[in-house]
Every structure is written in C-alpha cells, then in structure tokens.
C-alpha cells in the first residue's frame, strides 16, 4: 500500500497548517496559540472528544471507529513546541517571534498528526478508539511526563502508543527504526568548585579554582574511557566553565561547571552519576579545595518495544517500500515517558538533504507529509482492523 491518495489531496491544506505553525513558534509549555489551533481543528474534524489543558497545555482528541468490538485504544503522539533559536532561513513564512523557531520540525509533526486525525475522523475505518496526543515541552520541559502524570493512559485506557520524528539525511518520506534502546537518557549536572581567591601574581596564597576545575574537566573523560564497558555507550560533556571573576589579575574564589551525561543503559547511568560525583569531589580535595555536585536525571532511555517496533516497520514498508535500521541516538526524547507507561514504538521519517535539526537554517520538508500521515493512518487501520 503506497501513500494514501487522500493525503496527496490534503497536502496543500496540511502544508498551510504547517507553515502557519512555523510562523508562530511557541516554546516549552507556552504553546497556547498552537494548542488552541490544534483543539479547534480537532473539533472541526468531528472528533468525539477534545480535551485541553493536559500536561498544562497539551491536547488530546478522541476518534471512535465504526465499531468497537475490540474495545482497544491506541495513542498517536506529536510534539508541538519550538526552540529558543533565532531563525535564519529567509523563508516567506519564517518565524515572526524573535528568538523562537521551529528548528526541530515539531510544526511538521503536529501538522502530520492533524492530517491523519482529519482522515481518521472522515473514514473511521477501524474497530476501536484512537487518541491523538499533542504534547508541549518536548525540548527540555518533560511535557510527555506531565501528560502521563495527568493520567492520559488510564483515562482512555490507551494500550499502545506510537511516535514519529523527522530526520534530515534520511531520504524524504522513507523510514528508519530500531528495537530496544533508541534515544539516550539525558541527565544534567552542575559542579560548584570552591577554593581561595586572590591576586593572580600571588598564586601561592590561593587555592586556584581554575586549575582545580580544569583537572575535573579532564578527569571526567575517564568515565567513558576507563570506567564504562567499551561496548556500552556513554557521553560526558562539560558545556560551560564559568569563573567567579572576569578580571585579568584575579584568581577566582569559585568556578561553576555545567554539563550533560548521555547513556543507553541504566547500569551505566548509575555508574556515571556515581563516578562523576566521586571524581569532582576527590579532584577538588586533592588540590585543597571543595566541589559540590548537583546531578539531575532527565529524560529516561527511550526504548522501542519489540512487537510494536516490528509492526511499525511493517507499516513503514507498506507505505514507502522500505524501512531502514536506525542507529542509536545519544540525544534525548521525552516520548520515553509515554513508551515507559505503555508499549510503543518511535519511528524516523526522512526529511531529505536539509540542515540538521536545532540549526537556524533548518526547515521541515513538506514533501514528507503524505508519507508521515499515511503511516499514522495505517498504524490505526492495521492495528485496529475494521470488524
């Protein structure tokens, strides 16, 4: 089964929705306009129920099939939020909001799921119920967790959940997926180093925090090279090094380090947290200073369930003719909260030869819309076949 003809017909309309969303990006949970647009369209489509305010600004639409002998409900999830990036695409429909941009394609994800919702509400050629889930705050806010905590899985007895992300570098409209751990756990840390400040010409009278912190940065790299099993992946990145002084002739009293830890295995995650604290505190003590570590676990590992992944790949092959094996990704994805709550699968749809996501010149490729919409619709019609 190739791309559904209905989505070829709807492409201009869905593209217009996508470009409107692109012009009006909203960050984290501040997706008030986006959520209102989504809710309005779901009501226009004739969804049986539309609920707003879930996970603060999330929206869920319920579409019932022509029959419900199966008694089953599946969830389809798209993210809605933008990034705090100044757009540099030069597009006619570029962001009208300074410092905000749809640089990860969530405008496309939302538009594709809206297109699928319109089709499913028109045809209802399935046995059971579909929950279309529009989530805020994927980009660091944990909106998926908040929607799960608000009880969306229990409220509608959702049994399985499916997600999709566009992927530059994969041919437009083609798919890629993998079973098991797919996207990494994404943790954050702050390290506060304290010594004794003083004049730069008298280092012997100080406990130099720049030296201490520099040794900490270097020593943290041994977590990957000497503490982790070489066949298991871990990334430890110090991304900010800020001293307590900006002067040329002052040795600062304090240094503040920031960074992230990415892992695909819970045991490696535990080890990395333990070693990071021990290395920071021990290195500082070696030089006579002190270090305090604030380690915060963020998004968990996003794991695709075997059965749902195999099914999602079969649907992708039916739509596009093929489905590649995706590599593991060390970026985080808060669909993990939903796939931890219910078995699910998360697939990549090709965005073609475009700028990478999170780049100021990135743009979602509207030519991917028919394939993405068709995948959503086929997930429902195959998982909940009409009686």
Short mmCIF file of N, CA and C in Angstrom, two decimals, residues 225-297:
data_model
loop_
_atom_site.label_atom_id
_atom_site.label_comp_id
_atom_site.label_asym_id
_atom_site.label_seq_id
_atom_site.Cartn_x
_atom_site.Cartn_y
_atom_site.Cartn_z
N UNK A 225 36.30 6.50 29.09
CA UNK A 225 37.46 5.76 28.60
C UNK A 225 37.95 4.67 29.53
N UNK A 226 37.65 4.77 30.84
CA UNK A 226 38.21 3.82 31.80
C UNK A 226 37.19 3.21 32.76
N UNK A 227 36.00 3.77 32.88
CA UNK A 227 35.02 3.22 33.80
C UNK A 227 33.91 2.45 33.11
N UNK A 228 33.54 2.86 31.89
CA UNK A 228 32.43 2.22 31.18
C UNK A 228 32.92 1.02 30.38
N UNK A 229 32.10 -0.01 30.33
CA UNK A 229 32.35 -1.13 29.42
C UNK A 229 32.47 -0.56 28.01
N UNK A 230 33.53 -0.87 27.29
CA UNK A 230 33.74 -0.27 25.97
C UNK A 230 32.63 -0.52 24.96
N UNK A 231 31.84 -1.59 25.16
CA UNK A 231 30.76 -1.86 24.20
C UNK A 231 29.47 -1.15 24.59
N UNK A 232 29.49 -0.43 25.70
CA UNK A 232 28.30 0.33 26.13
C UNK A 232 28.61 1.82 26.04
N UNK A 233 27.65 2.56 25.52
CA UNK A 233 27.90 3.96 25.19
C UNK A 233 27.61 4.89 26.36
N UNK A 234 28.48 5.89 26.51
CA UNK A 234 28.25 6.96 27.47
C UNK A 234 28.94 8.22 26.94
N UNK A 235 28.27 9.33 27.09
CA UNK A 235 28.84 10.63 26.74
C UNK A 235 28.81 11.51 27.99
N UNK A 236 29.97 12.06 28.35
CA UNK A 236 30.06 13.03 29.44
C UNK A 236 30.64 14.32 28.85
N UNK A 237 29.83 15.36 28.79
CA UNK A 237 30.27 16.62 28.18
C UNK A 237 30.12 17.77 29.17
N UNK A 238 31.24 18.45 29.43
CA UNK A 238 31.19 19.71 30.18
C UNK A 238 30.95 20.82 29.16
N UNK A 239 29.87 21.55 29.32
CA UNK A 239 29.45 22.51 28.29
C UNK A 239 29.58 23.96 28.72
N UNK A 240 29.91 24.19 29.98
CA UNK A 240 30.06 25.56 30.46
C UNK A 240 31.09 25.59 31.59
N UNK A 241 31.99 26.58 31.53
CA UNK A 241 33.04 26.76 32.53
C UNK A 241 33.04 28.26 32.87
N UNK A 242 32.46 28.58 34.01
CA UNK A 242 32.28 29.99 34.38
C UNK A 242 32.97 30.28 35.72
N UNK A 243 33.93 31.18 35.69
CA UNK A 243 34.64 31.54 36.92
C UNK A 243 33.93 32.67 37.64
N UNK A 244 34.29 32.82 38.91
CA UNK A 244 33.67 33.87 39.72
C UNK A 244 34.26 35.25 39.47
N UNK A 245 35.21 35.37 38.54
CA UNK A 245 35.80 36.67 38.24
C UNK A 245 36.03 36.79 36.74
N UNK A 246 35.86 37.99 36.22
CA UNK A 246 36.14 38.27 34.81
C UNK A 246 37.43 39.08 34.64
N UNK A 247 38.11 39.33 35.73
CA UNK A 247 39.31 40.18 35.68
C UNK A 247 40.52 39.39 35.19
N UNK A 248 41.53 40.13 34.69
CA UNK A 248 42.77 39.53 34.22
C UNK A 248 43.74 39.20 35.36
N UNK A 249 43.55 39.84 36.49
CA UNK A 249 44.55 39.72 37.55
C UNK A 249 43.98 39.14 38.85
N UNK A 250 42.90 38.37 38.72
CA UNK A 250 42.26 37.77 39.89
C UNK A 250 42.14 36.27 39.69
N UNK A 251 42.59 35.52 40.68
CA UNK A 251 42.29 34.08 40.73
C UNK A 251 40.96 33.93 41.45
N UNK A 252 39.97 33.36 40.78
CA UNK A 252 38.61 33.39 41.34
C UNK A 252 38.44 32.45 42.53
N UNK A 253 37.53 32.83 43.37
CA UNK A 253 37.16 32.03 44.53
C UNK A 253 36.36 30.80 44.14
N UNK A 254 35.58 30.94 43.05
CA UNK A 254 34.66 29.86 42.66
C UNK A 254 34.71 29.62 41.15
N UNK A 255 34.34 28.42 40.76
CA UNK A 255 34.09 28.06 39.35
C UNK A 255 32.81 27.22 39.31
N UNK A 256 32.02 27.49 38.29
CA UNK A 256 30.76 26.75 38.10
C UNK A 256 30.85 26.01 36.76
N UNK A 257 30.80 24.69 36.81
CA UNK A 257 30.78 23.86 35.61
C UNK A 257 29.37 23.33 35.37
N UNK A 258 28.99 23.26 34.10
CA UNK A 258 27.72 22.66 33.71
C UNK A 258 27.97 21.61 32.64
N UNK A 259 27.09 20.63 32.56
CA UNK A 259 27.25 19.64 31.52
C UNK A 259 26.13 18.63 31.47
N UNK A 260 26.31 17.63 30.61
CA UNK A 260 25.30 16.61 30.39
C UNK A 260 25.94 15.24 30.34
N UNK A 261 25.18 14.23 30.74
CA UNK A 261 25.59 12.82 30.64
C UNK A 261 24.51 12.10 29.84
N UNK A 262 24.95 11.34 28.82
CA UNK A 262 24.01 10.59 27.98
C UNK A 262 24.37 9.11 28.06
N UNK A 263 23.37 8.28 28.31
CA UNK A 263 23.58 6.83 28.43
C UNK A 263 22.41 6.08 27.81
N UNK A 264 22.66 4.82 27.47
CA UNK A 264 21.61 3.96 26.90
C UNK A 264 21.35 2.73 27.76
N UNK A 265 21.98 2.68 28.93
CA UNK A 265 21.88 1.52 29.81
C UNK A 265 21.73 2.01 31.25
N UNK A 266 20.72 1.55 31.98
CA UNK A 266 20.51 2.03 33.36
C UNK A 266 21.72 1.81 34.27
N UNK A 267 22.42 0.69 34.11
CA UNK A 267 23.60 0.43 34.93
C UNK A 267 24.72 1.42 34.64
N UNK A 268 24.91 1.75 33.37
CA UNK A 268 25.92 2.74 33.00
C UNK A 268 25.51 4.12 33.51
N UNK A 269 24.23 4.41 33.49
CA UNK A 269 23.75 5.68 34.02
C UNK A 269 24.06 5.80 35.51
N UNK A 270 23.80 4.74 36.27
CA UNK A 270 24.11 4.74 37.70
C UNK A 270 25.61 4.94 37.93
N UNK A 271 26.42 4.21 37.17
CA UNK A 271 27.87 4.30 37.32
C UNK A 271 28.36 5.71 37.00
N UNK A 272 27.86 6.30 35.91
CA UNK A 272 28.31 7.64 35.50
C UNK A 272 27.99 8.68 36.57
N UNK A 273 26.82 8.59 37.15
CA UNK A 273 26.46 9.54 38.21
C UNK A 273 27.38 9.37 39.42
N UNK A 274 27.61 8.12 39.82
CA UNK A 274 28.46 7.86 40.98
C UNK A 274 29.89 8.34 40.74
N UNK A 275 30.45 8.01 39.57
CA UNK A 275 31.82 8.38 39.27
C UNK A 275 31.98 9.89 39.10
N UNK A 276 31.01 10.54 38.50
CA UNK A 276 31.11 11.99 38.32
C UNK A 276 31.22 12.69 39.67
N UNK A 277 30.40 12.28 40.60
CA UNK A 277 30.47 12.89 41.93
C UNK A 277 31.80 12.59 42.61
N UNK A 278 32.24 11.34 42.52
CA UNK A 278 33.49 10.96 43.19
C UNK A 278 34.69 11.68 42.57
N UNK A 279 34.71 11.79 41.25
CA UNK A 279 35.83 12.44 40.57
C UNK A 279 35.87 13.93 40.91
N UNK A 280 34.73 14.58 40.86
CA UNK A 280 34.69 16.02 41.13
C UNK A 280 35.11 16.31 42.57
N UNK A 281 34.53 15.58 43.51
CA UNK A 281 34.84 15.83 44.91
C UNK A 281 36.28 15.44 45.24
N UNK A 282 36.73 14.30 44.71
CA UNK A 282 38.08 13.84 45.01
C UNK A 282 39.16 14.70 44.39
N UNK A 283 38.93 15.15 43.15
CA UNK A 283 39.92 16.00 42.49
C UNK A 283 40.04 17.34 43.21
N UNK A 284 38.90 17.91 43.59
CA UNK A 284 38.96 19.18 44.32
C UNK A 284 39.69 19.02 45.64
N UNK A 285 39.43 17.93 46.34
CA UNK A 285 40.09 17.70 47.63
C UNK A 285 41.59 17.52 47.46
N UNK A 286 42.01 16.91 46.37
CA UNK A 286 43.44 16.72 46.11
C UNK A 286 44.20 18.04 46.09
N UNK A 287 43.54 19.09 45.59
CA UNK A 287 44.18 20.41 45.50
C UNK A 287 43.85 21.30 46.70
N UNK A 288 43.15 20.74 47.69
CA UNK A 288 42.81 21.50 48.88
C UNK A 288 41.52 22.27 48.79
N UNK A 289 40.81 22.12 47.70
CA UNK A 289 39.53 22.82 47.54
C UNK A 289 38.36 21.89 47.81
N UNK A 290 37.19 22.31 47.35
CA UNK A 290 35.97 21.52 47.55
C UNK A 290 35.11 21.62 46.31
N UNK A 291 34.31 20.59 46.09
CA UNK A 291 33.37 20.58 44.97
C UNK A 291 32.03 20.04 45.45
N UNK A 292 30.97 20.73 45.04
CA UNK A 292 29.60 20.25 45.32
C UNK A 292 28.95 19.94 43.98
N UNK A 293 28.35 18.76 43.89
CA UNK A 293 27.75 18.30 42.64
C UNK A 293 26.23 18.25 42.78
N UNK A 294 25.56 18.85 41.80
CA UNK A 294 24.10 18.74 41.70
C UNK A 294 23.81 17.96 40.42
N UNK A 295 23.43 16.70 40.57
CA UNK A 295 23.19 15.81 39.42
C UNK A 295 21.70 15.56 39.31
N UNK A 296 21.14 15.83 38.13
CA UNK A 296 19.70 15.69 37.92
C UNK A 296 19.41 14.75 36.76
N UNK A 297 18.66 13.72 37.04
CA UNK A 297 18.26 12.80 35.97
C UNK A 297 17.12 13.43 35.17
#
